[in-house]
Coordinates of C-alpha atoms in Angstrom, one line a residue:
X1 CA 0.0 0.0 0.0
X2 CA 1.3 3.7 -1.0
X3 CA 1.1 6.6 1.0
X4 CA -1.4 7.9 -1.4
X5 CA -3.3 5.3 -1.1
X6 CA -3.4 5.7 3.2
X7 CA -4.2 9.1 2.7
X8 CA -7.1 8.2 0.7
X9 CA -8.1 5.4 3.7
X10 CA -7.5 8.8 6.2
X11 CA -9.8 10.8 4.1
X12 CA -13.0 8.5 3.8
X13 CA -12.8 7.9 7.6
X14 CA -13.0 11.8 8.1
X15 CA -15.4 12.4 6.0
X16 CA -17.2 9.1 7.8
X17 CA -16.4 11.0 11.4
X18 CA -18.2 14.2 10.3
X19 CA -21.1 12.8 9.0
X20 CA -21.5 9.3 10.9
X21 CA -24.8 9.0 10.0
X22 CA -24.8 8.3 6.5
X23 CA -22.6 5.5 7.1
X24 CA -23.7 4.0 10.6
X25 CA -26.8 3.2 12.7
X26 CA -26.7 3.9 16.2
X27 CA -24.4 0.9 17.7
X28 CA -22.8 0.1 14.8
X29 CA -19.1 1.9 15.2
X30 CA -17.9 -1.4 15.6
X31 CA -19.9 -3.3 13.2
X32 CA -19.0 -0.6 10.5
X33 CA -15.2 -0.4 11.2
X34 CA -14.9 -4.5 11.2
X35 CA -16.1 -4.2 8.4
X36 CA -14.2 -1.2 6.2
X37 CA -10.9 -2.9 7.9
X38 CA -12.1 -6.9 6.1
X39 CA -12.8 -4.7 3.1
X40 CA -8.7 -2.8 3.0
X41 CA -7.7 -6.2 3.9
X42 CA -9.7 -8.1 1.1
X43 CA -8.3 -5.6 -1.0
X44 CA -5.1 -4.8 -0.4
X45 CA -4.4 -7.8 1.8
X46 CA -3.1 -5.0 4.7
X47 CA -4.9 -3.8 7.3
X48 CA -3.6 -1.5 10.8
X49 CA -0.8 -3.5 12.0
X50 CA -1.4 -4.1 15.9
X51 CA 0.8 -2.6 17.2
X52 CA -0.2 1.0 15.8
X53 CA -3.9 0.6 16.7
X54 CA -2.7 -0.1 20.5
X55 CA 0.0 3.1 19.9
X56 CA -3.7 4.8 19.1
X57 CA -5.6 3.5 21.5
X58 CA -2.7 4.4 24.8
X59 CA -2.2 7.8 23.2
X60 CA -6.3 8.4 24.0
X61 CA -6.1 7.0 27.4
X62 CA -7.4 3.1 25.9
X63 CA -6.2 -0.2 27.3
X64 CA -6.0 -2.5 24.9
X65 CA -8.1 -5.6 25.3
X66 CA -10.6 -8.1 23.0
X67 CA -13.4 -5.9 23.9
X68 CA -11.0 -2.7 23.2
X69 CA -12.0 0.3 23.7
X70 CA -15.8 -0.6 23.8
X71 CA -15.9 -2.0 26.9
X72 CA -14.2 1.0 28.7
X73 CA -15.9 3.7 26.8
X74 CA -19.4 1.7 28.3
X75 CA -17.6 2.0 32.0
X76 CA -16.6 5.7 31.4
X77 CA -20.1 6.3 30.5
X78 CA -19.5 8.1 26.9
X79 CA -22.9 8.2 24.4
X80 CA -23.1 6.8 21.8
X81 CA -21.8 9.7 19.6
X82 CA -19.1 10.3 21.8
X83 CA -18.3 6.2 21.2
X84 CA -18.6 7.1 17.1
X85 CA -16.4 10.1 17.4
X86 CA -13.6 8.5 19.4
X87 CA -13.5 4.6 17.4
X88 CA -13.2 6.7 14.2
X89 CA -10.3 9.1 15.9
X90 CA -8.8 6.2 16.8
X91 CA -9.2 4.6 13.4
X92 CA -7.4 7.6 11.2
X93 CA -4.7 8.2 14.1
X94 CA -3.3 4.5 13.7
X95 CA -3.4 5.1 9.7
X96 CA -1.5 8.0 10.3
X97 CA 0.9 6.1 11.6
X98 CA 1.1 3.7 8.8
X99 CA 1.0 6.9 6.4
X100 CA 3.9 8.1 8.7
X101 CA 6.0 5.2 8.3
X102 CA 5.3 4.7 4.5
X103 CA 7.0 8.1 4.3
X104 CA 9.5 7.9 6.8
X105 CA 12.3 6.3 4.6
X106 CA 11.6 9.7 2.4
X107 CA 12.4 12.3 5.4
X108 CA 15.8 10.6 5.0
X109 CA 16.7 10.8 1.6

């Protein structure tokens, strides 16, 4: 995958986070990220590596964990939209790191 190509995935999840409702039912976050991320997988046969969603998800005060971040948004007490908002911030920060590494060989040319 090019960097073009993960600024493109960055883009679509934006424009998903401003207007969630065109994309989502209420309670569906999950559902609808599951499946964009089989989709990019399906496609491109890459996905978020692990270890940058869990970067995303400590940098926003997550655990990481099976249920992750879900569970603990639930115990925290966020609504729903709040729970939309912050899966789909922590979807386009972990692509920014994959977009950051893509072009990280670049910097040091």
């Amino acid at each position: 995958m090019n960097k073009e190509q993960v600024q493109q995935i960055i883009n679509v999840l934006g424009g998903v986070r401003q207007r969630p409702g065109l994309y989502m039912r209420q309670n569906q976050a999950s559902g609808f990220l599951d499946g964009f991320r089989l989709a990019l997988e399906m496609l491109s046969a890459m996905g978020v590596p692990t270890s940058f969603y869990k970067e995303a998800l400590a940098e926003r005060g997550w655990e990481w964990s099976l249920a992750a971040p879900l569970a603990e948004m639930q115990q925290r007490g966020l609504t729903e939209e709040e729970k939309v908002e912050e899966l789909l911030t922590i979807e386009i920060e972990a692509w920014k790191k994959v977009l950051a590494q893509i072009e990280q060989p670049e910097n040091g040319q």
